[in-house]
């Protein structure tokens, strides 16, 4: 039992409130995942300045980054360090660090502990932007570590959050490894993220990638997948993991529980529905 929240803004006037709203949503699903939490945010000029490559790292710090790469901008956010530099440059300078997200206009922040306290440590309430995804985790398939927290971001500007479990993740992991795909954790959700990223890299759009996932993966799941221009939701064939979508002219939001949607402005006028089994829903910027 994990908690998922996501917010895709259509109204630019709401962008200064992205982090505030996402933090409020995250706070409503703490009981679903008290072990750890994470967010991916799109469009915050401090975390991800326009036109700059940004890398989110675990296993390092602002002080270490700035010591080995003088002049590089780094920001500490609990266990995560956000760095304004290229992946290759960082891999050479900090080979022990783990990349948990990279791309332009995009940053991933995650850690272990109480999700509300983590949101404060991330400074989430002050984040701006046009899209955000969050997750609170109750670990079932792997250890409680920052690496095991969601979102899993394994392609440029892409991320996946998951409520449920994949029954055949070991088989698909072996298949992906045989194709040269590398993994950072034992988490079953990372297998889903790697599968989707691999399909996108091969030319599929998010809808096709998630349809293929439904064909290949067994288990119970609700997934929220975001990219630099899209926001997508899918559930398994039984749809036993809860999910609600709310849509207005100003925003589209998804959450595991209604109370996480009730904090949003204009919710009283929203079209609210439960996603159908194995139907892929995609909204684009």
GROMACS .gro file of C-alpha atoms in nm:
model
  285
    1UNK     CA    1   0.000   0.000   0.000
    2UNK     CA    2   0.166   0.318  -0.125
    3UNK     CA    3   0.036   0.665  -0.198
    4UNK     CA    4   0.051   0.842  -0.533
    5UNK     CA    5  -0.018   1.207  -0.610
    6UNK     CA    6   0.033   1.405  -0.927
    7UNK     CA    7  -0.056   1.750  -1.056
    8UNK     CA    8  -0.041   1.874  -1.415
    9UNK     CA    9  -0.114   2.247  -1.440
   10UNK     CA   10  -0.292   2.395  -1.740
   11UNK     CA   11  -0.328   2.745  -1.592
   12UNK     CA   12   0.005   2.935  -1.576
   13UNK     CA   13  -0.127   3.152  -1.292
   14UNK     CA   14  -0.113   2.846  -1.066
   15UNK     CA   15   0.253   2.766  -1.137
   16UNK     CA   16   0.385   2.963  -0.835
   17UNK     CA   17   0.175   2.730  -0.618
   18UNK     CA   18   0.287   2.396  -0.764
   19UNK     CA   19   0.502   2.294  -0.467
   20UNK     CA   20   0.254   2.420  -0.210
   21UNK     CA   21  -0.026   2.217  -0.369
   22UNK     CA   22   0.188   1.908  -0.423
   23UNK     CA   23   0.305   1.918  -0.059
   24UNK     CA   24  -0.055   1.943   0.060
   25UNK     CA   25  -0.151   1.645  -0.158
   26UNK     CA   26   0.146   1.442  -0.034
   27UNK     CA   27   0.048   1.511   0.325
   28UNK     CA   28  -0.288   1.343   0.269
   29UNK     CA   29  -0.137   1.005   0.172
   30UNK     CA   30   0.124   0.968   0.449
   31UNK     CA   31  -0.058   0.674   0.608
   32UNK     CA   32  -0.035   0.486   0.279
   33UNK     CA   33   0.344   0.506   0.281
   34UNK     CA   34   0.526   0.617   0.596
   35UNK     CA   35   0.865   0.464   0.506
   36UNK     CA   36   0.995   0.709   0.247
   37UNK     CA   37   0.885   0.962  -0.012
   38UNK     CA   38   0.991   1.145  -0.322
   39UNK     CA   39   0.880   1.398  -0.579
   40UNK     CA   40   0.963   1.495  -0.934
   41UNK     CA   41   0.903   1.859  -1.028
   42UNK     CA   42   0.903   2.022  -1.368
   43UNK     CA   43   0.978   2.387  -1.432
   44UNK     CA   44   1.124   2.522  -1.108
   45UNK     CA   45   1.388   2.780  -1.207
   46UNK     CA   46   1.598   2.734  -0.892
   47UNK     CA   47   1.619   2.355  -0.907
   48UNK     CA   48   1.627   2.335  -1.287
   49UNK     CA   49   1.717   2.663  -1.461
   50UNK     CA   50   1.590   2.691  -1.819
   51UNK     CA   51   1.834   2.552  -2.073
   52UNK     CA   52   2.051   2.377  -1.813
   53UNK     CA   53   2.102   2.004  -1.770
   54UNK     CA   54   2.019   1.904  -1.414
   55UNK     CA   55   2.117   1.581  -1.238
   56UNK     CA   56   1.972   1.454  -0.909
   57UNK     CA   57   2.216   1.241  -0.707
   58UNK     CA   58   2.225   1.021  -0.400
   59UNK     CA   59   2.544   0.943  -0.210
   60UNK     CA   60   2.706   1.285  -0.227
   61UNK     CA   61   2.655   1.640  -0.100
   62UNK     CA   62   2.671   2.001  -0.210
   63UNK     CA   63   3.005   2.040  -0.034
   64UNK     CA   64   3.158   1.738  -0.208
   65UNK     CA   65   3.026   1.837  -0.552
   66UNK     CA   66   3.158   2.191  -0.521
   67UNK     CA   67   3.493   2.062  -0.395
   68UNK     CA   68   3.555   1.827  -0.688
   69UNK     CA   69   3.388   2.051  -0.949
   70UNK     CA   70   3.461   2.414  -0.853
   71UNK     CA   71   3.209   2.658  -0.992
   72UNK     CA   72   2.934   2.397  -1.022
   73UNK     CA   73   2.599   2.484  -0.866
   74UNK     CA   74   2.465   2.218  -0.626
   75UNK     CA   75   2.164   2.217  -0.394
   76UNK     CA   76   2.117   1.983  -0.097
   77UNK     CA   77   1.764   1.854  -0.037
   78UNK     CA   78   1.774   1.592   0.237
   79UNK     CA   79   1.940   1.278   0.091
   80UNK     CA   80   1.931   1.422  -0.261
   81UNK     CA   81   2.179   1.663  -0.415
   82UNK     CA   82   2.064   1.848  -0.726
   83UNK     CA   83   2.351   1.951  -0.952
   84UNK     CA   84   2.355   2.181  -1.253
   85UNK     CA   85   2.596   1.980  -1.466
   86UNK     CA   86   2.604   1.697  -1.719
   87UNK     CA   87   2.572   1.329  -1.630
   88UNK     CA   88   2.904   1.236  -1.789
   89UNK     CA   89   3.092   1.508  -1.603
   90UNK     CA   90   2.944   1.396  -1.271
   91UNK     CA   91   3.001   1.026  -1.335
   92UNK     CA   92   3.371   1.091  -1.387
   93UNK     CA   93   3.405   1.317  -1.082
   94UNK     CA   94   3.172   1.128  -0.844
   95UNK     CA   95   3.172   0.760  -0.947
   96UNK     CA   96   3.023   0.652  -0.612
   97UNK     CA   97   2.710   0.869  -0.650
   98UNK     CA   98   2.383   0.731  -0.787
   99UNK     CA   99   2.190   0.924  -1.051
  100UNK     CA  100   1.819   0.931  -0.967
  101UNK     CA  101   1.708   1.178  -1.233
  102UNK     CA  102   1.843   1.391  -1.515
  103UNK     CA  103   1.720   1.624  -1.784
  104UNK     CA  104   1.632   1.985  -1.857
  105UNK     CA  105   1.364   2.162  -1.656
  106UNK     CA  106   1.327   1.866  -1.421
  107UNK     CA  107   1.448   1.754  -1.077
  108UNK     CA  108   1.391   1.449  -0.857
  109UNK     CA  109   1.406   1.467  -0.476
  110UNK     CA  110   1.371   1.164  -0.250
  111UNK     CA  111   1.465   1.022   0.088
  112UNK     CA  112   1.356   0.802   0.378
  113UNK     CA  113   1.140   0.892   0.674
  114UNK     CA  114   0.810   1.067   0.733
  115UNK     CA  115   0.684   1.214   0.404
  116UNK     CA  116   0.566   1.542   0.560
  117UNK     CA  117   0.905   1.597   0.720
  118UNK     CA  118   1.075   1.509   0.392
  119UNK     CA  119   0.860   1.761   0.203
  120UNK     CA  120   0.981   2.025   0.449
  121UNK     CA  121   1.343   1.912   0.402
  122UNK     CA  122   1.300   1.934   0.026
  123UNK     CA  123   1.160   2.287   0.056
  124UNK     CA  124   0.872   2.160  -0.153
  125UNK     CA  125   0.623   2.430  -0.053
  126UNK     CA  126   0.843   2.692  -0.221
  127UNK     CA  127   0.882   2.504  -0.551
  128UNK     CA  128   0.723   2.648  -0.864
  129UNK     CA  129   0.656   2.490  -1.200
  130UNK     CA  130   0.395   2.330  -1.423
  131UNK     CA  131   0.395   1.963  -1.320
  132UNK     CA  132   0.473   1.752  -1.017
  133UNK     CA  133   0.455   1.387  -0.916
  134UNK     CA  134   0.484   1.249  -0.562
  135UNK     CA  135   0.489   0.914  -0.384
  136UNK     CA  136   0.479   0.782  -0.028
  137UNK     CA  137   0.616   0.431   0.009
  138UNK     CA  138   0.532   0.130   0.221
  139UNK     CA  139   0.812  -0.110   0.131
  140UNK     CA  140   0.719  -0.464   0.025
  141UNK     CA  141   0.973  -0.576  -0.235
  142UNK     CA  142   1.302  -0.420  -0.122
  143UNK     CA  143   1.475  -0.235   0.161
  144UNK     CA  144   1.378   0.110   0.287
  145UNK     CA  145   1.652   0.322   0.132
  146UNK     CA  146   1.658   0.647  -0.067
  147UNK     CA  147   1.745   0.437  -0.374
  148UNK     CA  148   1.428   0.234  -0.322
  149UNK     CA  149   1.204   0.539  -0.286
  150UNK     CA  150   0.995   0.661  -0.576
  151UNK     CA  151   0.985   0.827  -0.827
  152UNK     CA  152   1.206   0.612  -1.045
  153UNK     CA  153   1.355   0.832  -1.314
  154UNK     CA  154   1.568   0.638  -1.562
  155UNK     CA  155   1.524   0.838  -1.884
  156UNK     CA  156   1.569   1.209  -1.957
  157UNK     CA  157   1.286   1.399  -1.788
  158UNK     CA  158   1.092   1.078  -1.726
  159UNK     CA  159   0.962   0.930  -1.402
  160UNK     CA  160   0.733   0.655  -1.276
  161UNK     CA  161   0.555   0.606  -0.944
  162UNK     CA  162   0.384   0.280  -0.857
  163UNK     CA  163   0.133   0.149  -0.606
  164UNK     CA  164   0.126  -0.230  -0.606
  165UNK     CA  165   0.368  -0.506  -0.698
  166UNK     CA  166   0.485  -0.674  -1.017
  167UNK     CA  167   0.476  -1.053  -0.986
  168UNK     CA  168   0.709  -1.125  -1.280
  169UNK     CA  169   0.958  -0.841  -1.231
  170UNK     CA  170   1.254  -1.081  -1.198
  171UNK     CA  171   1.184  -1.232  -1.539
  172UNK     CA  172   1.151  -0.894  -1.708
  173UNK     CA  173   1.461  -0.767  -1.528
  174UNK     CA  174   1.662  -1.054  -1.680
  175UNK     CA  175   1.522  -0.980  -2.024
  176UNK     CA  176   1.611  -0.612  -1.998
  177UNK     CA  177   1.959  -0.692  -1.863
  178UNK     CA  178   2.014  -0.913  -2.167
  179UNK     CA  179   1.941  -0.606  -2.381
  180UNK     CA  180   2.203  -0.401  -2.195
  181UNK     CA  181   1.975  -0.224  -1.948
  182UNK     CA  182   2.140  -0.160  -1.609
  183UNK     CA  183   1.966  -0.134  -1.271
  184UNK     CA  184   2.038   0.065  -0.954
  185UNK     CA  185   1.819  -0.123  -0.703
  186UNK     CA  186   1.629  -0.446  -0.638
  187UNK     CA  187   1.296  -0.261  -0.638
  188UNK     CA  188   1.029  -0.415  -0.863
  189UNK     CA  189   0.906  -0.067  -0.954
  190UNK     CA  190   1.242   0.015  -1.111
  191UNK     CA  191   1.180  -0.271  -1.354
  192UNK     CA  192   0.860  -0.098  -1.466
  193UNK     CA  193   1.041   0.233  -1.503
  194UNK     CA  194   1.326   0.075  -1.700
  195UNK     CA  195   1.077  -0.104  -1.926
  196UNK     CA  196   0.888   0.219  -2.002
  197UNK     CA  197   1.210   0.416  -2.059
  198UNK     CA  198   1.338   0.144  -2.291
  199UNK     CA  199   1.017   0.157  -2.496
  200UNK     CA  200   1.031   0.537  -2.518
  201UNK     CA  201   1.394   0.515  -2.628
  202UNK     CA  202   1.286   0.274  -2.902
  203UNK     CA  203   1.039   0.533  -3.034
  204UNK     CA  204   0.714   0.448  -2.855
  205UNK     CA  205   0.501   0.727  -2.715
  206UNK     CA  206   0.385   0.707  -2.350
  207UNK     CA  207   0.052   0.551  -2.444
  208UNK     CA  208   0.213   0.271  -2.644
  209UNK     CA  209   0.481   0.213  -2.380
  210UNK     CA  210   0.217   0.167  -2.110
  211UNK     CA  211   0.003  -0.057  -2.329
  212UNK     CA  212   0.306  -0.279  -2.382
  213UNK     CA  213   0.367  -0.280  -2.006
  214UNK     CA  214   0.012  -0.402  -1.949
  215UNK     CA  215   0.076  -0.687  -2.195
  216UNK     CA  216   0.404  -0.795  -2.037
  217UNK     CA  217   0.371  -0.735  -1.662
  218UNK     CA  218   0.173  -0.948  -1.418
  219UNK     CA  219   0.060  -0.821  -1.079
  220UNK     CA  220  -0.135  -0.538  -0.925
  221UNK     CA  221  -0.049  -0.181  -1.010
  222UNK     CA  222  -0.155   0.175  -1.048
  223UNK     CA  223   0.109   0.377  -1.232
  224UNK     CA  224   0.159   0.747  -1.290
  225UNK     CA  225   0.422   0.818  -1.555
  226UNK     CA  226   0.540   1.168  -1.645
  227UNK     CA  227   0.772   1.309  -1.910
  228UNK     CA  228   0.876   1.657  -2.013
  229UNK     CA  229   0.548   1.703  -2.197
  230UNK     CA  230   0.305   1.440  -2.068
  231UNK     CA  231   0.124   1.298  -1.764
  232UNK     CA  232  -0.014   0.943  -1.793
  233UNK     CA  233  -0.208   0.700  -1.572
  234UNK     CA  234  -0.278   0.327  -1.608
  235UNK     CA  235  -0.408   0.047  -1.384
  236UNK     CA  236  -0.387  -0.330  -1.414
  237UNK     CA  237  -0.665  -0.554  -1.546
  238UNK     CA  238  -0.822  -0.605  -1.202
  239UNK     CA  239  -0.776  -0.243  -1.092
  240UNK     CA  240  -0.766  -0.331  -0.723
  241UNK     CA  241  -0.524  -0.050  -0.634
  242UNK     CA  242  -0.713   0.275  -0.576
  243UNK     CA  243  -0.686   0.570  -0.811
  244UNK     CA  244  -0.890   0.881  -0.881
  245UNK     CA  245  -0.844   1.147  -1.147
  246UNK     CA  246  -0.984   1.500  -1.122
  247UNK     CA  247  -0.986   1.739  -1.416
  248UNK     CA  248  -1.067   2.108  -1.454
  249UNK     CA  249  -0.978   2.375  -1.710
  250UNK     CA  250  -0.693   2.479  -1.478
  251UNK     CA  251  -0.536   2.141  -1.392
  252UNK     CA  252  -0.542   1.763  -1.408
  253UNK     CA  253  -0.464   1.569  -1.089
  254UNK     CA  254  -0.437   1.207  -0.986
  255UNK     CA  255  -0.424   1.057  -0.638
  256UNK     CA  256  -0.471   0.732  -0.450
  257UNK     CA  257  -0.739   0.890  -0.231
  258UNK     CA  258  -0.995   1.165  -0.273
  259UNK     CA  259  -0.872   1.359   0.029
  260UNK     CA  260  -0.548   1.434  -0.160
  261UNK     CA  261  -0.756   1.594  -0.437
  262UNK     CA  262  -0.975   1.788  -0.195
  263UNK     CA  263  -0.689   2.030  -0.119
  264UNK     CA  264  -0.687   2.163  -0.478
  265UNK     CA  265  -0.848   2.493  -0.580
  266UNK     CA  266  -1.169   2.443  -0.776
  267UNK     CA  267  -1.211   2.077  -0.679
  268UNK     CA  268  -1.581   2.137  -0.628
  269UNK     CA  269  -1.616   2.195  -1.004
  270UNK     CA  270  -1.387   1.914  -1.118
  271UNK     CA  271  -1.479   1.614  -1.329
  272UNK     CA  272  -1.374   1.322  -1.106
  273UNK     CA  273  -1.351   0.963  -1.223
  274UNK     CA  274  -1.186   0.630  -1.149
  275UNK     CA  275  -0.955   0.513  -1.431
  276UNK     CA  276  -1.079   0.203  -1.610
  277UNK     CA  277  -0.870  -0.119  -1.600
  278UNK     CA  278  -0.584  -0.126  -1.855
  279UNK     CA  279  -0.700   0.197  -2.018
  280UNK     CA  280  -0.413   0.443  -2.065
  281UNK     CA  281  -0.496   0.807  -1.994
  282UNK     CA  282  -0.253   1.070  -2.125
  283UNK     CA  283  -0.258   1.447  -2.089
  284UNK     CA  284  -0.005   1.663  -2.275
  285UNK     CA  285   0.135   2.007  -2.216
   0.00000   0.00000   0.00000
